[in-house]
CSV table of C-alpha atoms in Angstrom, one decimal:
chain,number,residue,atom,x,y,z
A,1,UNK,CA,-245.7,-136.5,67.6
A,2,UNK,CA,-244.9,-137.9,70.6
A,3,UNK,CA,-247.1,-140.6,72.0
A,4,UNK,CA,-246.2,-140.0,75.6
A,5,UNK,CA,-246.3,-136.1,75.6
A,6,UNK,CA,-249.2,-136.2,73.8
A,7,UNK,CA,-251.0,-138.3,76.2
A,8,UNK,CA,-249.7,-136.6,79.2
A,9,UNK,CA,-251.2,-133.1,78.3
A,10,UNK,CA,-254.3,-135.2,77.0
A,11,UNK,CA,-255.1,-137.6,79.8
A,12,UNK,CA,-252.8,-137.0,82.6
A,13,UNK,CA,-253.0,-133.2,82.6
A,14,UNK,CA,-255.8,-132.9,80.5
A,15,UNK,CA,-258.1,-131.4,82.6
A,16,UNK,CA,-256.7,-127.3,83.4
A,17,UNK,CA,-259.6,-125.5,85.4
A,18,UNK,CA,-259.0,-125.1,89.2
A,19,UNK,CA,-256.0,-123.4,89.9
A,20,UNK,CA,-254.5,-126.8,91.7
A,21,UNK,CA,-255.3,-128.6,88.2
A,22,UNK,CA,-253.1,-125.6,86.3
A,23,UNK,CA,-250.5,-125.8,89.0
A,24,UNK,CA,-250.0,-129.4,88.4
A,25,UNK,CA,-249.8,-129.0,85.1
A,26,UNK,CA,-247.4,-126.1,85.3
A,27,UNK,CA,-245.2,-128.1,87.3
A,28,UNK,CA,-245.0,-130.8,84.6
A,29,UNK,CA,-244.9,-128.4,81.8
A,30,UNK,CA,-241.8,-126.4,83.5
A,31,UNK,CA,-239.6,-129.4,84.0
A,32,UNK,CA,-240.2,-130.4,79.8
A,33,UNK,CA,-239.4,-126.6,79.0
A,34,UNK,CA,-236.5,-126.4,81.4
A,35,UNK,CA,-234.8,-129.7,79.3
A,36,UNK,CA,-235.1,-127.2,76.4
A,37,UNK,CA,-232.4,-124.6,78.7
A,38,UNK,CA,-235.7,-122.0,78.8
A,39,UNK,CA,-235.8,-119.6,81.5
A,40,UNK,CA,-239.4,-118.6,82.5
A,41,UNK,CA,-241.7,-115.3,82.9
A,42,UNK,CA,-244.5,-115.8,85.4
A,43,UNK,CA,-247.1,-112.7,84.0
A,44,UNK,CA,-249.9,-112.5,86.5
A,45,UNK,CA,-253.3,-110.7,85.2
A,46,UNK,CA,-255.5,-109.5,87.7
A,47,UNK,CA,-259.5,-108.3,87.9
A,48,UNK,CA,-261.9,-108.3,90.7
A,49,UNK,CA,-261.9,-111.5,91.8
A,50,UNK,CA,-259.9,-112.9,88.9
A,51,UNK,CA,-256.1,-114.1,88.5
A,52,UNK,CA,-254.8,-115.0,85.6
A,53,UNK,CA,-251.1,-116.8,85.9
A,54,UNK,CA,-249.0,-116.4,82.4
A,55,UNK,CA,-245.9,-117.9,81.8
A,56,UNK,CA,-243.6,-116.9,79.3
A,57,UNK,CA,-240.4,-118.9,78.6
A,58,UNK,CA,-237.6,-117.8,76.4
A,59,UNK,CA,-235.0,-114.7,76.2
A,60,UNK,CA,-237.4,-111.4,76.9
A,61,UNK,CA,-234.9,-109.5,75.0
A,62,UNK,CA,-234.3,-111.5,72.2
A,63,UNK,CA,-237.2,-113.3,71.1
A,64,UNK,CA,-238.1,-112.6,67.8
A,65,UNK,CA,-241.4,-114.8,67.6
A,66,UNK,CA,-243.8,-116.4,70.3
A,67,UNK,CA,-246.1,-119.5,70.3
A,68,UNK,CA,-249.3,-118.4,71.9
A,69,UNK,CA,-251.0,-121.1,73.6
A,70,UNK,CA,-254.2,-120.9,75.9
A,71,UNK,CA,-253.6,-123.6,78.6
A,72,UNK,CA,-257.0,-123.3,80.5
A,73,UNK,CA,-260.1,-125.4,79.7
A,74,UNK,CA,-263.2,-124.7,79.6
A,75,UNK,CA,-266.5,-125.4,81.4
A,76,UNK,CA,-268.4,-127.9,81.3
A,77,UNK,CA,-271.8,-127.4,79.4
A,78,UNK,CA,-274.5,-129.3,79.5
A,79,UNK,CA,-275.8,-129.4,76.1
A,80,UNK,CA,-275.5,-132.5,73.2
A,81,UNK,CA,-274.0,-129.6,70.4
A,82,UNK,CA,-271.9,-127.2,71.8
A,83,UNK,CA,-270.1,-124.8,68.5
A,84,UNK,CA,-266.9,-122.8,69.0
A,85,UNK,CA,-265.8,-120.4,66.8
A,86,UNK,CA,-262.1,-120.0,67.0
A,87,UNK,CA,-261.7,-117.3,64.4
A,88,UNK,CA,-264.7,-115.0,65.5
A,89,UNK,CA,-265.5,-114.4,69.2
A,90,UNK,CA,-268.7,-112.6,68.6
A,91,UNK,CA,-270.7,-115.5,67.0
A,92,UNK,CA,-269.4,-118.0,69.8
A,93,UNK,CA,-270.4,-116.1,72.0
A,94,UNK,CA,-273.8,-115.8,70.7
A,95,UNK,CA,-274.2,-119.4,69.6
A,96,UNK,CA,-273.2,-119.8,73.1
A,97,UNK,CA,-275.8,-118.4,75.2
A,98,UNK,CA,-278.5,-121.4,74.4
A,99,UNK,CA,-276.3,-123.7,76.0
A,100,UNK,CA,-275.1,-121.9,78.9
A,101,UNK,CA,-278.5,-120.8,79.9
A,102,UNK,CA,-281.2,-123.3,79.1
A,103,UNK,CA,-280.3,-125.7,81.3
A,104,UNK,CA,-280.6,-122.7,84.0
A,105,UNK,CA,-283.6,-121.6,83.2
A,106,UNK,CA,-284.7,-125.5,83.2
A,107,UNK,CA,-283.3,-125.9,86.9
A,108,UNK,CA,-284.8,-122.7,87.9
A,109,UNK,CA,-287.9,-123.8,86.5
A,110,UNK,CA,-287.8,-126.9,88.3
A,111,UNK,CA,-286.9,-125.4,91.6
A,112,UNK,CA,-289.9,-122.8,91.1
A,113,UNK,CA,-292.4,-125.5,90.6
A,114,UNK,CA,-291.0,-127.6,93.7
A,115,UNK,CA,-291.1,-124.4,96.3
A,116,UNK,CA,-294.2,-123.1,95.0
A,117,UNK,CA,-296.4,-125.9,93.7
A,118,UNK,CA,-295.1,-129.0,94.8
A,119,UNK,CA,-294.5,-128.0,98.5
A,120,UNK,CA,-297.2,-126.3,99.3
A,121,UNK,CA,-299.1,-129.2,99.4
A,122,UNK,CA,-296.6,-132.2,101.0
A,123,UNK,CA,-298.4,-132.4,104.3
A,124,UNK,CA,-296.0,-135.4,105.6
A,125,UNK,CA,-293.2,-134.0,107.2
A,126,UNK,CA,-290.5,-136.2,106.0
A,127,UNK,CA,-291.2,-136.1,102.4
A,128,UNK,CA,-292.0,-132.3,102.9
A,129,UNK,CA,-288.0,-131.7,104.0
A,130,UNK,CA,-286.9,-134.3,101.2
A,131,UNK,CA,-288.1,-131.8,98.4
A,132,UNK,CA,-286.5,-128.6,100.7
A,133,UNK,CA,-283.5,-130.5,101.0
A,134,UNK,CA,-283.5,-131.0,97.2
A,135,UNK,CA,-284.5,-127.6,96.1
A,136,UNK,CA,-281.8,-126.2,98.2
A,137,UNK,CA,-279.4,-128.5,96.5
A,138,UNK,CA,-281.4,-127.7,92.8
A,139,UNK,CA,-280.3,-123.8,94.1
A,140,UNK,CA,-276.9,-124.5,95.0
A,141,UNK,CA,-276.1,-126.1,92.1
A,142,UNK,CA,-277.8,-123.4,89.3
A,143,UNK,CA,-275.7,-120.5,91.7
A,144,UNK,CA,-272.6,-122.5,91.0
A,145,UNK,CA,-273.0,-123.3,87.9
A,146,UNK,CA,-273.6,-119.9,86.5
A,147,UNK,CA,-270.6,-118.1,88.7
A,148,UNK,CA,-268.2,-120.7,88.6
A,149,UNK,CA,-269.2,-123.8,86.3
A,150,UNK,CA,-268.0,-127.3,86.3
A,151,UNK,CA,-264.6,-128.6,85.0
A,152,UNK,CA,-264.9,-130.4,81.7
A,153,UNK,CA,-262.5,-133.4,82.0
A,154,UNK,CA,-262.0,-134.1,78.4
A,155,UNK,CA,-260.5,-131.5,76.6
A,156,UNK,CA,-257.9,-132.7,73.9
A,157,UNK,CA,-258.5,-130.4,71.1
A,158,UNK,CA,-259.3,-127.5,72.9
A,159,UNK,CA,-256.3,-127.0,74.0
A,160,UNK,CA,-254.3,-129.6,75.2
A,161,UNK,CA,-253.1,-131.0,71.4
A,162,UNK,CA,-251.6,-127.5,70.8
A,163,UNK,CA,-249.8,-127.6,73.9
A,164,UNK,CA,-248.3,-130.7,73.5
A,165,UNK,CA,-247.3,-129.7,69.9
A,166,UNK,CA,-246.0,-126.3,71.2
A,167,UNK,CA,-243.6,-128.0,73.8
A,168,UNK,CA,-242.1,-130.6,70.4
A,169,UNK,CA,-241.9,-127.3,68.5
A,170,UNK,CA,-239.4,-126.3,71.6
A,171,UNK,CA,-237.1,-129.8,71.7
A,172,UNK,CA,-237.3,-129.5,67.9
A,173,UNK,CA,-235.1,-126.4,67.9
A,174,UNK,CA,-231.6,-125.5,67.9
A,175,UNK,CA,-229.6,-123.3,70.4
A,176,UNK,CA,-229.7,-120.5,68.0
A,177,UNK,CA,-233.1,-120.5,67.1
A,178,UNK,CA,-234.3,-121.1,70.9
A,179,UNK,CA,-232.7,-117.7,71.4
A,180,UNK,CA,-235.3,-115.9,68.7
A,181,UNK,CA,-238.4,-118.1,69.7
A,182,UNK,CA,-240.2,-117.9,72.6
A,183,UNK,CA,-243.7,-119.5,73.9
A,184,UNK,CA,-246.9,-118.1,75.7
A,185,UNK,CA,-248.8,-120.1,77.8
A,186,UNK,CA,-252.2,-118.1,78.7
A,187,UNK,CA,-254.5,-118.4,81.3
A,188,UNK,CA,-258.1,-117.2,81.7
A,189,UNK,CA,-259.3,-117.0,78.0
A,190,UNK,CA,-262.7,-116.4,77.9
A,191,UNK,CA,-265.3,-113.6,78.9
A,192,UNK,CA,-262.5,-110.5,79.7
A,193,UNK,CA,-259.6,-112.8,78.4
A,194,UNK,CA,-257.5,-111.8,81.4
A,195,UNK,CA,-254.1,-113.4,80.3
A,196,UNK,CA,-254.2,-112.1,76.8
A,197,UNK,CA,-254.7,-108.8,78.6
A,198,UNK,CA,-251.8,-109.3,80.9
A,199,UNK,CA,-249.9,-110.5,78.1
A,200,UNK,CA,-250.4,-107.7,76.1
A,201,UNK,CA,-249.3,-105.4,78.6
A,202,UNK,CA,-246.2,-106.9,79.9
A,203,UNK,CA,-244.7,-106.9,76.3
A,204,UNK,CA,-245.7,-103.2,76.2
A,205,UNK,CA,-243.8,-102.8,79.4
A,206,UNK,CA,-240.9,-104.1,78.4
A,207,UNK,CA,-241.2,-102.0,74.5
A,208,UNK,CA,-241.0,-105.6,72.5
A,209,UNK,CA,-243.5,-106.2,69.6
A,210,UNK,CA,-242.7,-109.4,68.6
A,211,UNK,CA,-244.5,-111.6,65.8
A,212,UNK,CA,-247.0,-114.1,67.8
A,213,UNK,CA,-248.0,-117.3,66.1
A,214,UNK,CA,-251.5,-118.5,68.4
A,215,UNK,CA,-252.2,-122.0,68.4
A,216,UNK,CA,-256.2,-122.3,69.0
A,217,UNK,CA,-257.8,-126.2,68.4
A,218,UNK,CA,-255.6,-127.7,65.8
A,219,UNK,CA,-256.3,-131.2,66.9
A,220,UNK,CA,-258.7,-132.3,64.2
A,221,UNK,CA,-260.7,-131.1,61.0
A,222,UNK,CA,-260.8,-131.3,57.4
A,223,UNK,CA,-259.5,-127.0,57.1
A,224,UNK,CA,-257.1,-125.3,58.5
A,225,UNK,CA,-257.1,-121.9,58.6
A,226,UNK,CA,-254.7,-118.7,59.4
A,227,UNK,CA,-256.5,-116.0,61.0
A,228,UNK,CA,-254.5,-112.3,61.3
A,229,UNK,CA,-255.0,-109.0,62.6
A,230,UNK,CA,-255.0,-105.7,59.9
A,231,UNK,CA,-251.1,-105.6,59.1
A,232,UNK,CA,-250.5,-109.2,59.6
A,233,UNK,CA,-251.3,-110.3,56.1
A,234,UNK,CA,-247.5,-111.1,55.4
A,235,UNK,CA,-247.1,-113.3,58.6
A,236,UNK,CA,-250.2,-115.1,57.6
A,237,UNK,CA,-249.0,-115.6,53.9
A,238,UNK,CA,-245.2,-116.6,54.7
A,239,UNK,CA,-246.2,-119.5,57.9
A,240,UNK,CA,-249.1,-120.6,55.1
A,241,UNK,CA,-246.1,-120.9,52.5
A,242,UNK,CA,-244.3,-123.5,55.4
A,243,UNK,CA,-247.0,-125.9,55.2
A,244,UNK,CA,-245.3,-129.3,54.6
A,245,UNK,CA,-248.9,-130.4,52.4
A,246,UNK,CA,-248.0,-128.0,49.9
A,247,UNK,CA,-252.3,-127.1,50.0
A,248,UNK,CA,-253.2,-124.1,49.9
A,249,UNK,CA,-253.7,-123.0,53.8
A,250,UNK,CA,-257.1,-119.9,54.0
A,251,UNK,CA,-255.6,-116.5,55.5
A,252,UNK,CA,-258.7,-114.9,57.2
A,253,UNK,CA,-258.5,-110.9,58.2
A,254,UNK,CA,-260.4,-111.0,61.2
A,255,UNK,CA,-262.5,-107.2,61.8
A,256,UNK,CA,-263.4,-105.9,64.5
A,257,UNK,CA,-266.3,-108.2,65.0
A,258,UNK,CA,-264.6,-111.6,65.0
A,259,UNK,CA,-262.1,-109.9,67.3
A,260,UNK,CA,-264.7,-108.8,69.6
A,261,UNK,CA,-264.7,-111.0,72.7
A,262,UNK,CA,-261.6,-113.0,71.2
A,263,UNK,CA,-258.2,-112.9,72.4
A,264,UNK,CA,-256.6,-111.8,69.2
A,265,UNK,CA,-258.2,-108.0,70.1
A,266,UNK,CA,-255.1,-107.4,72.8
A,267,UNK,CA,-252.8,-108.8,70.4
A,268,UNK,CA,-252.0,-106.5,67.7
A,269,UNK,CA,-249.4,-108.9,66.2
A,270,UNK,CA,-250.6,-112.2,65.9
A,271,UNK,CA,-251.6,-114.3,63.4
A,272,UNK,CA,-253.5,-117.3,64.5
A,273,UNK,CA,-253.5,-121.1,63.7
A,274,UNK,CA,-257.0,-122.9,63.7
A,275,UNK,CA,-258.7,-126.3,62.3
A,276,UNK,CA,-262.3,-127.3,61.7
A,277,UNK,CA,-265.2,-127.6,60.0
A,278,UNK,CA,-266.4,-124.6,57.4
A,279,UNK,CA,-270.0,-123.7,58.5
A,280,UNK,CA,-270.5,-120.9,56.1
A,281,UNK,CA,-267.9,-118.8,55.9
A,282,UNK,CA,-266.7,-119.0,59.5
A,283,UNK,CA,-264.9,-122.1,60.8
A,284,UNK,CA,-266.5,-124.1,63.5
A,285,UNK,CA,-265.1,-126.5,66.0
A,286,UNK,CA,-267.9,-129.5,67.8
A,287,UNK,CA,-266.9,-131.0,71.1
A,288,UNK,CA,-265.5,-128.5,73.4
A,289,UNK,CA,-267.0,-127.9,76.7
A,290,UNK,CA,-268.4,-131.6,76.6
A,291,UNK,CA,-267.1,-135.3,76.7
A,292,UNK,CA,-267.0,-135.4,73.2
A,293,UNK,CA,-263.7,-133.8,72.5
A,294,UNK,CA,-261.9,-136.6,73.0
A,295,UNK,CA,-260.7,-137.5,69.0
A,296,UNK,CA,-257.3,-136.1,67.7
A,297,UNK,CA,-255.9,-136.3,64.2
A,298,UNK,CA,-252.0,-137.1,64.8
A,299,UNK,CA,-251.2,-136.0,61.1
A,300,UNK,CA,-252.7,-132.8,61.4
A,301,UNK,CA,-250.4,-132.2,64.7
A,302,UNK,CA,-247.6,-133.3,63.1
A,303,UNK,CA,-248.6,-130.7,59.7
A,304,UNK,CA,-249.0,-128.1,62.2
A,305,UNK,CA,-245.4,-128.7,63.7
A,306,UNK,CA,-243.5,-129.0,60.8
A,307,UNK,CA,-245.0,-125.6,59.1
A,308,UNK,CA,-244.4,-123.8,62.4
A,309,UNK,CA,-241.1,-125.2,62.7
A,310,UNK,CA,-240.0,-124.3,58.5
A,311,UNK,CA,-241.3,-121.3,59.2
A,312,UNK,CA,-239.3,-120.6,62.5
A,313,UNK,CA,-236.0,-122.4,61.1
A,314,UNK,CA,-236.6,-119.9,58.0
């Protein structure tokens, strides 16, 4: 792997949730893709007051396979254990509502005990507009957080590690097999997942069904895992058979369920790539959304690379 790439879509451009911070990054990440002689697709997702901005590079016409990667990071979460769930949506989302929303119902509590208790009573005038002052600010900041939330600067396996072993996949490849292969870089992937939406739809549009190979948090763990849609058992089986370990690599159907609130529910093709813990049966992934996810295994990258890139050269 690359030290330099690796630390640019780490460090440098590690951080991917304003739209400046993706535009940056897409700047960067053009130039690198461009080197590779890749045109690109911009695929733009749209709902209410959300935008999702796609892009797609390779040969629309003759790709054959597509690297799937979410660029976007997400929030910041205040909360010691956050879990993800790469392979089943509906239990991150649920293991996900204690720490989205204790730490507002803490800050609602507190600004509900300043207005009503605390205030009440302040009969000096200055300290009396101190606590107003800071329960505005206490409300300002619960509003914010809930609508919008706060950017999570560290964010290396989730997803910036398969990002930057998406873009060696690319320079890895010939002319020829360039033509076949192209990648997917997705925005807004979480709640509605806009861009896997958009995605969807534009490869509807333009009648292509090709095989897509989605790289989800493949920076560190002891298991790796190969989740696929019904009818992808045979992707699953033949990428697992690439694996440069020679161990044998878990192929996961996902139901309906684990594809509820996932991306993998607009893509019907897919098979997806994943590392982690197993907690139970499902695999899990600590550090996302907090400071934490800062450790990468550069073996595992490299393992990941060299099965996508046997399976693609095969």
């Amino acid at each position: 792997m690359d030290k330099q790439r690796l630390e640019r879509y780490t460090k440098e451009y590690g951080c991917r949730y304003t739209r400046r911070q993706k535009n940056k990054f897409l700047e960067v990440l053009h130039k690198e893709m461009a080197e590779c002689g890749y045109e690109s697709t911009d695929i733009q997702g749209k709902r209410l007051f959300s935008r999702a901005n796609n892009v797609l590079y390779g040969n629309v016409k003759q790709m054959k396979q597509v690297i799937v990667v979410p660029y976007d990071t997400p929030e910041k979460r205040f909360w010691p254990t956050v879990r993800y769930y790469p392979l089943n949506g509906s239990k991150t989302i649920s293991k996900s509502m204690v720490p989205l929303y204790v730490p507002a119902i803490v800050l609602f509590v507190v600004l509900f005990v300043g207005v009503y208790l605390v205030q009440p009573k302040i009969s000096d005038a200055m300290a009396g507009l101190l606590v107003s002052s800071s329960m505005f600010l206490i409300a300002i900041l619960l509003i914010y957080n809930l609508l919008h939330g706060f950017s999570n600067r560290k964010n290396y396996n989730r997803n910036s590690a398969a990002i930057a072993c998406a873009v060696e996949v690319a320079h890895s490849l010939s002319k020829e097999e360039r033509a076949k292969t192209g990648f997917l870089f997705t925005d807004k992937n979480k709640q509605y997942f806009l861009g896997a939406e958009a995605s969807a739809n534009y490869f509807h549009e333009q009648h292509k069904q090709p095989e897509l190979i989605v790289l989800d948090c493949i920076g560190k763990g002891s298991c790796m895992q190969i989740g696929f849609n019904p009818q992808n058992r045979k992707l699953a089986a033949e990428l697992a058979k690439h694996d440069p370990s020679k161990t044998t690599i878990e192929c996961v159907k996902l139901n309906e369920t684990m594809r509820s609130q996932h991306m993998m529910a607009y893509f019907k093709k897919a098979v997806m790539v994943a590392c982690g813990e197993l907690e139970g049966e499902d695999l899990c992934v600590l550090g996302t959304h907090t400071g934490k996810d800062t450790e990468l295994d550069e073996g595992l990258l490299d393992r990941v690379k060299e099965m996508l890139l046997g399976y693609l050269k095969h």
